[in-house]
């Protein structure tokens, strides 16, 4: 079938979408403008459009393309509730939270909080990228005068909160230990491991979550819910020098007291809250922000614990709810006043508790995850709280995450136990439904009635059965687009619109996957390095192969035995195996360089930086069995490459 240019361009919103947006405008309290007042309170200054470039002139962050958000009224192509959140996330610059506490917002998806001590300033979270963090601290100096950074605190393990640390403090200060780096227990383990083994798949899926390849605009990307977008600047991991291990621990830094509360397995595997009594300032990290957060992000992760999340917020309320006069999160804008702070914590506490308990209740009545998502409704007190809206997470997918945490992917219906994969099931659905033309005819009628959810399901089967069917691709793209226009969640919108874009234009052309940064590799424990290698082993290629390799690492002194058999690669820290095929002796630093593709085993051996005893051909044989993961792979259509 012929593809016309008109099939490849974004479409207007349908009447069905317009009608649903009109209902949203009536249902939600848009007359409440306190968030807009809070988002601008204490503004001291900024740089034009938060435009940040690297030393080589590359733009790593900019709000230039979001000028369309100056319109107060939402266009029909954006959910009015999401439009409101997107406009709030446009406020950028340096803000005074309370005298002595400042935030830089809008220079990144996350915030930098600056807490003044007696002689310097404490940086609480360093944003995603070195360039953005440097711009933030320079803006602070411009308005507050120079103060040396006397400490860095990381609230949790996600890179948008630590990646820019080297932009606020130099290598010498870190190496000397003059600037302590404080983080929650197990920070390094989780910061480097959460996205490593499944990293290639997560990074591709994250394109659907954040929409970096979508054009900014009323028919494209408008926000992520947490902030505008993700930074493309340089990231560096700084190792903590001081770990907070239990709730109730305190630190005095440059004359400022801090009280800490541990909150693991919530928004991040390692996360903590803090309170500064002198400033009566509370931060609940990313666990109490101006949206319902994700219990399972679209990029993929371990399911987060909604019950624990609620309990930590309850504990924080009892620890500090009658003390805090301001609460500033590490995304979005602060809330002022003891009563408002306590109210927000209570509502957020109950939001996660309600989602958890009602999911379990309905689950124990026998409802499956999709049935629970269709049944559950927030109480009016939470439904009308702007900070409880699902701009990043959403009740409809968070309840599915809770179901998954307790019961897994299987809904107990034997029909779901071993279904055909998408291509094969697509072909059978098309056959059963009378062929492509019959499906398209029904889909067009349902599209005109605004029944987009089922149209998407039906047409997805057709696209997987007939990926080159231009009419099916075009109509599915238009359907995804209307679902994106309807979505209140920014992540849902980005996923739908990016799916539409890929159906129309194919996957974006991007450079091949680069090597993992040397610093990240160095932060991994050696066992994690071997785990990363093991998931690259191509099982079918390794069929019938067996070998044992000893790895003798120096600096630090470690001995590992690696075994390949049964198409599985295992590794254990034990003394060298006498019967090993090969013993490889090298420094951990050299192993890191090889993984970072700065050299390879053969070149390092030729240079005398590796010694091998035994059959050196076995190492080359092992490396020949390793897969290279692509940066891109198909999602809304069948895989073009044959994978075995």
Coordinates of C-alpha atoms in Angstrom, one line a residue:
X1 CA 0.0 0.0 0.0
X2 CA 1.1 3.5 -0.7
X3 CA 2.1 5.8 2.2
X4 CA 1.1 9.4 1.6
X5 CA 2.9 12.4 3.2
X6 CA -0.3 13.2 5.1
X7 CA 0.0 9.8 6.9
X8 CA 3.4 10.7 8.3
X9 CA 2.5 14.0 10.0
X10 CA 1.0 14.6 13.5
X11 CA -2.8 15.0 13.4
X12 CA -5.2 17.3 15.1
X13 CA -7.2 16.1 18.2
X14 CA -10.5 14.4 17.4
X15 CA -13.8 15.5 18.8
X16 CA -13.7 12.6 21.3
X17 CA -10.4 13.9 22.7
X18 CA -11.8 17.5 22.9
X19 CA -14.9 16.2 24.8
X20 CA -12.8 14.4 27.3
X21 CA -10.5 17.4 27.9
X22 CA -13.6 19.5 28.5
X23 CA -14.7 17.0 31.2
X24 CA -11.3 17.2 32.8
X25 CA -11.5 21.0 33.0
X26 CA -14.8 20.7 34.8
X27 CA -13.7 17.9 37.1
X28 CA -10.4 19.2 38.5
X29 CA -9.8 22.4 40.7
X30 CA -8.1 24.6 38.1
X31 CA -9.1 27.7 40.1
X32 CA -6.5 26.6 42.8
X33 CA -3.4 28.5 41.7
X34 CA -1.2 28.1 44.9
X35 CA 1.2 25.9 43.0
X36 CA 1.9 28.7 40.6
X37 CA 2.5 31.1 43.5
X38 CA 4.9 28.6 45.1
X39 CA 6.8 27.8 41.9
X40 CA 7.8 31.5 41.6
X41 CA 8.2 32.4 45.3
X42 CA 11.7 33.5 46.2
X43 CA 12.9 33.9 42.6
X44 CA 16.4 35.6 42.5
X45 CA 17.5 35.2 38.9
X46 CA 18.3 32.9 36.0
X47 CA 20.0 32.6 32.7
X48 CA 18.0 33.0 29.4
X49 CA 15.9 29.9 28.8
X50 CA 18.2 27.9 31.1
X51 CA 20.4 27.5 28.0
X52 CA 23.5 25.5 29.0
X53 CA 26.3 24.4 26.6
X54 CA 29.4 22.2 27.1
X55 CA 33.0 23.5 26.7
X56 CA 32.9 22.4 23.1
X57 CA 29.7 24.3 22.4
X58 CA 27.3 21.5 22.4
X59 CA 23.9 22.3 23.9
X60 CA 23.3 20.0 26.9
X61 CA 20.2 21.6 28.3
X62 CA 17.8 24.3 27.1
X63 CA 14.2 25.5 27.5
X64 CA 14.3 27.4 24.2
X65 CA 12.0 25.0 22.5
X66 CA 9.3 25.1 25.2
X67 CA 8.1 28.7 24.5
X68 CA 4.7 27.3 23.4
X69 CA 4.0 26.7 27.1
X70 CA 3.5 30.4 27.7
X71 CA -0.1 30.0 26.6
X72 CA -2.3 29.5 29.7
X73 CA -5.0 27.5 27.9
X74 CA -4.1 24.0 26.9
X75 CA -4.4 23.1 23.2
X76 CA -6.7 20.3 22.4
X77 CA -3.6 18.1 21.8
X78 CA -2.6 18.1 25.4
X79 CA -4.5 17.0 28.5
X80 CA -5.2 20.2 30.4
X81 CA -4.0 18.8 33.7
X82 CA -0.7 17.8 32.1
X83 CA -0.5 21.2 30.5
X84 CA -0.8 22.8 33.9
X85 CA 2.1 20.6 35.3
X86 CA 4.2 21.3 32.2
X87 CA 3.8 25.1 32.7
X88 CA 4.7 24.8 36.3
X89 CA 7.9 22.9 35.4
X90 CA 9.0 25.8 33.2
X91 CA 10.0 28.0 36.1
X92 CA 13.8 28.1 36.2
X93 CA 16.6 29.8 38.0
X94 CA 17.8 30.4 41.6
X95 CA 15.1 30.6 44.3
X96 CA 15.3 31.4 48.0
X97 CA 13.5 28.6 49.9
X98 CA 14.1 30.3 53.3
X99 CA 17.0 32.6 54.2
X100 CA 20.1 30.3 54.1
X101 CA 18.5 27.6 51.8
X102 CA 18.3 28.0 48.0
X103 CA 17.3 25.9 45.1
X104 CA 18.3 25.9 41.4
X105 CA 15.4 24.5 39.5
X106 CA 14.8 24.1 35.8
X107 CA 18.5 23.6 34.8
X108 CA 17.9 19.8 34.8
X109 CA 15.1 17.4 35.4
X110 CA 16.1 17.4 39.1
X111 CA 16.9 20.2 41.5
X112 CA 20.1 21.3 43.3
X113 CA 19.5 22.5 46.9
X114 CA 22.1 24.7 48.4
X115 CA 22.3 25.0 52.2
X116 CA 24.5 27.7 53.7
X117 CA 26.7 26.9 56.6
X118 CA 29.1 29.1 58.7
X119 CA 31.9 29.2 56.1
X120 CA 30.6 27.6 53.0
X121 CA 27.7 25.9 51.2
X122 CA 26.4 22.4 51.3
X123 CA 25.3 21.0 48.0
X124 CA 22.3 18.7 48.4
X125 CA 22.0 16.7 45.1
X126 CA 24.1 17.7 42.1
X127 CA 21.7 17.2 39.3
X128 CA 22.4 15.0 36.2
X129 CA 25.3 16.6 34.4
X130 CA 28.6 18.4 35.2
X131 CA 27.7 21.3 32.9
X132 CA 24.3 21.9 34.5
X133 CA 25.7 21.6 38.0
X134 CA 28.4 24.1 37.2
X135 CA 25.9 26.6 35.7
X136 CA 23.8 26.2 38.8
X137 CA 26.6 26.8 41.3
X138 CA 27.8 29.8 39.3
X139 CA 24.2 31.3 39.3
X140 CA 24.2 30.8 43.1
X141 CA 27.5 32.6 43.4
X142 CA 26.3 35.5 41.2
X143 CA 23.4 36.2 43.6
X144 CA 24.8 35.0 47.0
X145 CA 28.5 35.6 46.6
X146 CA 31.2 33.0 46.6
X147 CA 31.2 30.3 49.3
X148 CA 33.3 27.2 49.0
X149 CA 31.5 23.9 48.8
X150 CA 32.0 22.3 52.1
X151 CA 30.0 19.0 51.6
X152 CA 27.9 17.2 49.1
X153 CA 24.9 15.1 50.1
X154 CA 23.2 12.6 47.7
X155 CA 19.6 11.9 48.6
X156 CA 19.5 8.6 46.6
X157 CA 21.1 6.5 43.9
X158 CA 19.5 7.8 40.6
X159 CA 22.0 9.6 38.3
X160 CA 20.0 12.8 38.0
X161 CA 20.9 13.5 41.6
X162 CA 24.6 12.8 41.6
X163 CA 25.9 12.9 38.0
X164 CA 26.9 16.6 38.1
X165 CA 29.0 16.5 41.4
X166 CA 32.2 17.3 39.6
X167 CA 30.7 20.5 38.4
X168 CA 30.6 21.9 41.9
X169 CA 33.8 20.6 43.4
X170 CA 37.2 19.9 41.8
X171 CA 39.2 16.7 41.8
X172 CA 41.8 18.0 44.3
X173 CA 39.1 18.9 46.9
X174 CA 37.6 15.4 46.6
X175 CA 40.9 13.6 46.7
X176 CA 42.1 15.5 49.7
X177 CA 38.9 14.5 51.7
X178 CA 38.2 18.2 52.5
X179 CA 34.7 17.9 51.0
X180 CA 32.8 15.0 52.5
X181 CA 30.3 13.2 50.3
X182 CA 27.4 11.9 52.3
X183 CA 25.0 9.3 50.9
X184 CA 22.6 6.6 52.1
X185 CA 23.9 3.1 52.9
X186 CA 24.5 0.9 49.8
X187 CA 24.7 3.9 47.6
X188 CA 27.6 2.7 45.4
X189 CA 26.2 -0.8 45.1
X190 CA 22.8 0.4 43.8
X191 CA 24.0 3.5 41.9
X192 CA 26.2 1.4 39.6
X193 CA 24.2 -1.8 39.4
X194 CA 20.5 -0.8 39.0
X195 CA 20.9 -0.1 35.3
X196 CA 24.0 -2.1 34.4
X197 CA 22.9 -5.7 33.6
X198 CA 19.7 -4.7 31.9
X199 CA 21.0 -1.4 30.8
X200 CA 20.8 -1.8 27.1
X201 CA 17.1 -2.7 27.2
X202 CA 16.4 0.0 29.8
X203 CA 18.0 2.8 27.7
X204 CA 16.0 1.9 24.7
X205 CA 12.7 1.8 26.7
X206 CA 13.6 5.1 28.3
X207 CA 13.3 6.7 24.9
X208 CA 9.6 5.9 25.2
X209 CA 9.4 7.1 28.8
X210 CA 11.1 10.5 28.3
X211 CA 10.6 11.2 24.6
X212 CA 14.0 12.6 23.8
X213 CA 13.5 12.1 20.1
X214 CA 10.1 13.7 20.0
X215 CA 9.8 17.3 18.7
X216 CA 8.9 19.7 21.5
X217 CA 5.5 21.2 20.9
X218 CA 1.8 20.9 21.5
X219 CA 1.7 17.8 19.3
X220 CA 4.9 16.4 20.7
X221 CA 6.9 16.3 23.9
X222 CA 5.8 18.8 26.6
X223 CA 7.2 17.4 29.8
X224 CA 8.2 14.3 31.7
X225 CA 6.1 14.9 34.8
X226 CA 9.1 15.4 37.0
X227 CA 10.6 18.1 34.9
X228 CA 11.1 19.1 31.2
X229 CA 13.5 16.5 29.9
X230 CA 16.8 14.7 30.5
X231 CA 20.2 16.4 30.3
X232 CA 22.7 15.3 27.6
X233 CA 25.7 16.6 29.5
X234 CA 28.7 14.7 31.0
X235 CA 28.1 12.4 34.0
X236 CA 30.6 11.4 36.6
X237 CA 30.2 9.3 39.7
X238 CA 31.7 10.5 42.9
X239 CA 32.3 7.9 45.6
X240 CA 30.7 8.8 49.0
X241 CA 33.0 9.2 51.9
X242 CA 30.3 8.9 54.6
X243 CA 27.3 6.7 54.6
X244 CA 24.1 7.2 56.6
X245 CA 23.1 3.7 57.8
X246 CA 20.1 4.1 60.1
X247 CA 17.2 6.4 60.8
X248 CA 18.0 8.9 63.6
X249 CA 21.7 9.4 62.6
X250 CA 22.8 13.1 62.6
X251 CA 25.6 15.1 61.2
X252 CA 26.8 18.6 61.8
X253 CA 28.3 20.1 58.7
X254 CA 29.8 23.6 58.8
X255 CA 27.7 24.4 61.8
X256 CA 24.4 23.1 60.4
X257 CA 22.7 20.1 62.0
X258 CA 21.1 17.4 59.9
X259 CA 18.8 14.6 60.9
X260 CA 18.4 11.6 58.6
X261 CA 15.7 9.0 58.0
X262 CA 16.4 5.9 55.9
X263 CA 13.8 5.1 53.2
X264 CA 15.2 2.2 51.2
X265 CA 13.3 0.3 48.4
X266 CA 11.0 3.3 47.8
X267 CA 11.6 5.6 44.8
X268 CA 15.2 4.2 44.7
X269 CA 16.8 1.1 46.3
X270 CA 18.9 3.4 48.5
X271 CA 17.2 6.7 49.5
X272 CA 17.1 8.9 52.6
X273 CA 15.3 12.0 53.9
X274 CA 16.8 14.8 55.8
X275 CA 15.7 17.7 58.1
X276 CA 17.8 20.8 59.0
X277 CA 16.5 22.1 62.3
X278 CA 18.1 25.5 62.1
X279 CA 16.2 26.2 58.9
X280 CA 13.2 24.1 59.8
X281 CA 13.6 22.7 56.3
X282 CA 12.5 19.2 55.4
X283 CA 13.4 17.2 52.2
X284 CA 11.8 13.9 51.6
X285 CA 14.0 13.4 48.5
X286 CA 11.9 12.0 45.7
X287 CA 9.3 10.4 47.9
X288 CA 7.0 13.4 48.3
X289 CA 6.9 15.5 45.2
X290 CA 4.2 17.2 43.1
X291 CA 2.9 14.0 41.4
X292 CA 2.1 10.4 42.0
X293 CA 5.4 8.8 41.4
X294 CA 6.2 5.6 39.5
X295 CA 6.1 2.2 41.2
X296 CA 7.5 0.7 38.0
X297 CA 8.9 3.1 35.4
X298 CA 8.4 2.4 31.8
X299 CA 12.2 2.0 31.3
X300 CA 12.0 -1.0 33.6
X301 CA 13.3 -1.5 37.2
X302 CA 12.6 -3.7 40.2
X303 CA 9.0 -3.0 41.4
X304 CA 9.1 -0.3 44.2
X305 CA 7.5 -1.0 47.5
X306 CA 4.3 1.1 47.9
X307 CA 3.7 -0.1 51.4
X308 CA 7.1 0.7 52.6
X309 CA 6.9 4.1 50.8
X310 CA 3.7 4.9 52.7
X311 CA 5.2 3.8 56.0
X312 CA 8.3 5.9 55.6
X313 CA 6.2 9.0 54.9
X314 CA 4.2 8.2 58.0
X315 CA 7.4 8.0 60.0
X316 CA 8.6 11.3 58.5
X317 CA 5.3 12.9 59.5
X318 CA 5.7 11.8 63.1
X319 CA 9.4 12.8 63.2
X320 CA 9.1 16.3 61.6
X321 CA 5.5 17.1 60.6
X322 CA 5.0 19.5 63.6
X323 CA 8.5 21.1 63.1
X324 CA 9.0 21.7 59.4
X325 CA 8.1 25.1 58.0
X326 CA 9.1 24.3 54.5
X327 CA 9.5 21.1 52.5
X328 CA 11.5 21.2 49.3
X329 CA 11.7 18.1 47.1
X330 CA 14.5 17.2 44.7
X331 CA 12.0 17.7 41.9
X332 CA 9.4 20.5 41.5
X333 CA 8.8 23.4 43.9
X334 CA 8.7 23.7 47.7
X335 CA 5.7 23.9 50.0
X336 CA 5.6 26.5 52.8
X337 CA 3.8 26.4 56.2
X338 CA 3.7 23.7 58.8
X339 CA 0.0 22.9 58.1
X340 CA 0.5 22.6 54.4
X341 CA 3.6 20.6 54.7
X342 CA 1.9 18.1 57.0
X343 CA -1.1 17.9 54.8
X344 CA 0.9 17.1 51.8
X345 CA 2.8 14.4 53.6
X346 CA -0.4 12.9 54.9
X347 CA -2.0 12.9 51.4
X348 CA 1.1 11.4 49.8
X349 CA 1.3 8.8 52.5
X350 CA -2.3 7.8 52.0
X351 CA -2.0 7.9 48.2
X352 CA 0.6 5.1 48.3
X353 CA -1.2 3.2 51.0
X354 CA -4.5 3.4 49.2
X355 CA -3.0 2.2 46.0
X356 CA -1.3 -0.7 47.8
X357 CA -4.2 -1.8 50.0
X358 CA -7.0 -1.5 47.5
X359 CA -4.9 -3.4 44.9
X360 CA -4.4 -6.2 47.4
X361 CA -8.1 -6.1 48.4
X362 CA -9.3 -6.4 44.8
X363 CA -6.5 -8.9 44.0
X364 CA -7.8 -11.1 46.9
X365 CA -11.3 -10.9 45.3
X366 CA -9.8 -12.5 42.2
X367 CA -9.4 -9.5 40.0
X368 CA -6.4 -9.4 37.6
X369 CA -4.1 -6.5 37.1
X370 CA -6.0 -5.0 34.1
X371 CA -9.3 -5.5 36.0
X372 CA -8.0 -3.7 39.0
X373 CA -6.7 -0.8 36.9
X374 CA -10.2 -0.5 35.4
X375 CA -12.0 -0.7 38.8
X376 CA -9.9 1.3 41.2
X377 CA -10.8 5.0 41.8
X378 CA -9.0 7.4 44.1
X379 CA -11.1 9.0 46.8
X380 CA -12.1 12.6 46.1
X381 CA -9.7 14.0 48.7
X382 CA -6.8 12.5 46.8
X383 CA -8.2 12.8 43.3
X384 CA -8.4 16.6 43.8
X385 CA -5.0 17.0 45.3
X386 CA -2.8 18.3 42.4
X387 CA 0.3 16.7 43.9
X388 CA -1.4 13.3 43.7
X389 CA -2.1 13.4 40.0
X390 CA -0.4 10.8 37.8
X391 CA 2.0 13.0 35.8
X392 CA 4.9 10.6 36.1
X393 CA 3.4 7.5 37.7
X394 CA -0.3 6.9 37.3
X395 CA -2.8 4.9 39.4
X396 CA -3.7 2.8 36.3
X397 CA -0.2 1.4 35.9
X398 CA 1.0 1.7 39.5
X399 CA -1.7 -0.8 40.6
X400 CA -0.4 -3.2 37.9
X401 CA 3.1 -2.8 39.4
X402 CA 1.8 -3.7 42.9
X403 CA 0.0 -6.8 41.4
X404 CA 3.3 -7.8 39.8
X405 CA 5.2 -7.4 43.0
X406 CA 3.0 -9.8 44.8
X407 CA 1.8 -12.2 42.1
X408 CA 4.1 -11.7 39.1
X409 CA 3.2 -11.7 35.4
X410 CA 0.8 -14.7 35.4
X411 CA -2.9 -14.0 36.0
X412 CA -3.6 -17.7 36.8
X413 CA -5.7 -18.1 33.6
X414 CA -4.2 -21.0 31.7
X415 CA -4.8 -19.1 28.5
X416 CA -2.2 -16.6 29.7
X417 CA 0.3 -19.3 30.6
X418 CA 2.0 -19.8 27.2
X419 CA 0.5 -17.5 24.6
X420 CA 1.9 -17.2 21.1
X421 CA 4.5 -14.4 20.7
X422 CA 3.4 -11.1 19.0
X423 CA 4.1 -12.0 15.4
X424 CA 2.5 -15.5 15.5
X425 CA -0.5 -14.4 17.6
X426 CA -0.9 -11.3 15.3
X427 CA -1.2 -13.5 12.3
X428 CA -3.8 -15.7 13.9
X429 CA -5.8 -12.7 15.2
X430 CA -5.8 -11.2 11.7
X431 CA -7.0 -14.6 10.3
X432 CA -9.7 -15.0 12.9
X433 CA -10.9 -11.4 12.4
X434 CA -11.4 -11.8 8.7
X435 CA -8.2 -10.3 7.3
X436 CA -6.5 -6.9 7.2
X437 CA -9.3 -5.1 5.3
X438 CA -12.0 -6.2 7.7
X439 CA -9.9 -5.1 10.7
X440 CA -9.1 -1.7 9.1
X441 CA -12.8 -1.2 8.3
X442 CA -13.9 -1.9 11.9
X443 CA -10.9 0.1 13.3
X444 CA -11.8 3.2 11.4
X445 CA -15.4 3.1 12.7
X446 CA -14.2 2.6 16.3
X447 CA -11.6 5.3 15.8
X448 CA -14.3 7.8 14.8
X449 CA -16.2 6.8 18.0
X450 CA -13.2 7.5 20.1
X451 CA -12.7 3.9 21.1
X452 CA -8.9 4.3 20.9
X453 CA -7.8 1.7 23.4
X454 CA -9.3 -1.3 21.6
X455 CA -8.4 0.1 18.2
X456 CA -4.7 0.2 19.4
X457 CA -4.9 -3.5 20.5
X458 CA -6.5 -4.7 17.3
X459 CA -4.2 -2.7 15.0
X460 CA -1.1 -3.7 16.9
X461 CA -2.0 -7.4 16.0
X462 CA -2.3 -6.4 12.4
X463 CA 1.0 -4.5 12.4
X464 CA 2.8 -7.5 13.9
X465 CA 1.2 -9.8 11.3
X466 CA 1.8 -7.4 8.4
X467 CA 4.5 -4.9 9.4
X468 CA 4.6 -3.4 5.9
X469 CA 0.9 -2.7 5.8
X470 CA 1.0 1.1 5.4
X471 CA -2.7 1.7 6.1
X472 CA -2.4 -0.3 9.4
X473 CA 0.7 1.5 10.5
X474 CA -0.8 4.9 9.7
X475 CA -4.1 4.2 11.5
X476 CA -2.3 2.7 14.5
X477 CA 0.0 5.8 14.6
X478 CA -3.0 8.1 14.6
X479 CA -4.6 6.0 17.3
X480 CA -1.5 6.2 19.5
X481 CA -1.4 9.9 18.9
X482 CA -5.0 10.5 20.1
X483 CA -4.2 8.4 23.2
X484 CA -1.1 10.6 23.8
X485 CA -3.2 13.7 23.5
X486 CA -5.6 12.3 26.1
X487 CA -2.9 11.2 28.6
X488 CA -2.5 13.1 31.8
X489 CA 0.7 11.2 32.5
X490 CA 3.7 12.7 30.7
X491 CA 5.3 9.3 30.4
X492 CA 2.1 7.8 28.9
X493 CA 2.0 10.7 26.4
X494 CA 5.7 10.3 25.5
X495 CA 5.2 6.5 25.0
X496 CA 2.2 6.9 22.8
X497 CA 3.6 9.7 20.7
X498 CA 7.0 8.1 20.2
X499 CA 5.3 4.9 19.2
X500 CA 3.3 6.9 16.6
X501 CA 6.5 8.5 15.4
X502 CA 8.3 5.2 15.0
X503 CA 5.4 3.7 13.1
X504 CA 5.5 6.7 10.7
X505 CA 9.2 7.2 10.3
X506 CA 11.0 4.1 11.8
X507 CA 13.5 4.1 14.6
X508 CA 15.7 7.2 14.9
X509 CA 19.2 7.0 13.4
X510 CA 21.6 7.1 16.3
X511 CA 25.3 6.3 16.7
X512 CA 26.1 2.8 17.8
X513 CA 26.4 2.1 21.5
X514 CA 29.5 3.6 23.1
X515 CA 31.7 2.0 25.6
X516 CA 30.8 2.2 29.3
X517 CA 32.6 5.0 31.1
X518 CA 35.8 4.0 32.8
X519 CA 34.7 5.6 36.0
X520 CA 31.5 3.6 36.1
X521 CA 33.3 0.3 35.5
X522 CA 35.8 1.1 38.2
X523 CA 32.8 1.6 40.6
X524 CA 31.6 -1.9 40.0
X525 CA 32.5 -4.7 42.3
X526 CA 34.4 -7.4 40.4
X527 CA 31.6 -9.9 40.8
X528 CA 29.3 -7.3 39.1
X529 CA 31.8 -7.1 36.2
X530 CA 31.6 -10.9 35.7
X531 CA 27.7 -10.8 36.0
X532 CA 27.7 -8.1 33.2
X533 CA 29.9 -10.4 31.1
X534 CA 27.8 -13.4 31.7
X535 CA 24.6 -11.9 30.4
X536 CA 26.4 -11.3 27.1
X537 CA 27.1 -15.0 26.6
X538 CA 25.2 -16.4 23.6
X539 CA 23.9 -19.6 25.0
X540 CA 23.2 -21.4 21.6
X541 CA 26.8 -20.5 20.4
X542 CA 28.2 -21.9 23.7
X543 CA 26.4 -25.2 23.4
X544 CA 28.7 -28.1 24.2
X545 CA 31.7 -25.8 25.1
X546 CA 33.5 -26.2 28.5
X547 CA 36.3 -24.3 29.9
X548 CA 37.7 -23.0 33.2
X549 CA 39.6 -19.8 33.5
X550 CA 41.5 -18.4 36.5
X551 CA 41.5 -14.7 36.9
X552 CA 44.3 -13.4 39.2
X553 CA 43.7 -9.7 39.8
X554 CA 46.2 -7.4 41.3
X555 CA 45.5 -4.1 43.1
X556 CA 43.2 -5.2 44.7
X557 CA 44.4 -8.8 45.2
X558 CA 41.5 -11.1 44.1
X559 CA 41.3 -14.6 42.7
X560 CA 38.3 -15.7 40.7
X561 CA 37.5 -19.0 38.9
X562 CA 35.3 -18.7 35.9
X563 CA 33.5 -21.8 34.5
X564 CA 31.7 -22.2 31.2
X565 CA 29.5 -25.2 30.9
X566 CA 25.9 -26.0 30.1
X567 CA 25.9 -22.7 28.2
X568 CA 26.2 -20.8 31.4
X569 CA 29.1 -18.6 32.6
X570 CA 29.6 -18.7 36.4
X571 CA 32.3 -17.1 38.5
X572 CA 33.3 -17.5 42.1
X573 CA 35.9 -15.9 44.3
X574 CA 38.1 -18.9 45.2
X575 CA 41.8 -19.8 45.0
X576 CA 43.1 -20.7 41.5
X577 CA 41.8 -24.0 40.1
X578 CA 44.8 -26.3 39.4
X579 CA 43.2 -27.8 36.3
X580 CA 42.1 -24.5 34.7
X581 CA 42.6 -24.1 31.0
X582 CA 44.1 -20.7 31.4
X583 CA 45.3 -18.4 34.2
X584 CA 45.1 -14.7 33.4
X585 CA 47.0 -12.2 35.7
X586 CA 46.3 -8.5 35.4
X587 CA 45.4 -5.5 37.4
X588 CA 41.8 -4.6 38.0
X589 CA 42.6 -1.2 36.4
X590 CA 43.7 -3.0 33.2
X591 CA 40.5 -5.1 33.2
X592 CA 38.5 -1.8 33.5
X593 CA 40.4 -0.3 30.5
X594 CA 39.6 -3.4 28.4
X595 CA 35.9 -3.3 29.3
X596 CA 35.9 0.5 28.5
X597 CA 37.5 -0.4 25.0
X598 CA 40.6 1.6 25.6
X599 CA 42.6 -1.5 24.8
X600 CA 42.0 -5.2 24.4
X601 CA 43.4 -8.4 25.8
X602 CA 45.7 -9.1 22.9
X603 CA 47.2 -5.6 22.9
X604 CA 47.6 -5.6 26.7
X605 CA 49.3 -9.0 26.5
X606 CA 51.7 -7.8 23.8
X607 CA 52.6 -4.8 26.0
X608 CA 53.3 -7.1 28.9
X609 CA 50.5 -5.8 31.0
X610 CA 48.8 -9.1 31.1
X611 CA 50.4 -12.5 31.7
X612 CA 48.7 -15.8 30.6
X613 CA 49.6 -19.3 31.7
X614 CA 48.0 -22.1 29.8
X615 CA 46.0 -22.1 26.5
X616 CA 45.6 -18.4 25.6
X617 CA 43.3 -19.4 22.7
X618 CA 40.6 -20.2 25.3
X619 CA 40.2 -16.6 26.2
X620 CA 39.7 -15.6 22.5
X621 CA 37.2 -18.5 22.2
X622 CA 35.3 -17.2 25.2
X623 CA 35.2 -13.6 23.8
X624 CA 33.9 -14.9 20.4
X625 CA 30.8 -16.2 22.2
X626 CA 29.8 -12.8 23.5
X627 CA 26.9 -10.8 22.0
X628 CA 27.1 -7.1 21.3
X629 CA 23.8 -5.4 22.3
X630 CA 22.3 -3.0 19.8
X631 CA 21.4 0.5 20.9
X632 CA 18.1 0.3 19.1
X633 CA 15.5 -2.4 18.6
X634 CA 12.0 -2.5 17.4
X635 CA 9.2 -2.1 19.9
X636 CA 5.9 -1.3 18.1
X637 CA 6.6 -3.7 15.2
X638 CA 8.3 -7.0 14.8
X639 CA 12.1 -7.4 15.3
X640 CA 13.8 -7.3 11.9
X641 CA 16.9 -9.1 13.1
X642 CA 16.8 -12.8 13.8
X643 CA 17.9 -13.3 17.4
X644 CA 18.8 -16.6 18.8

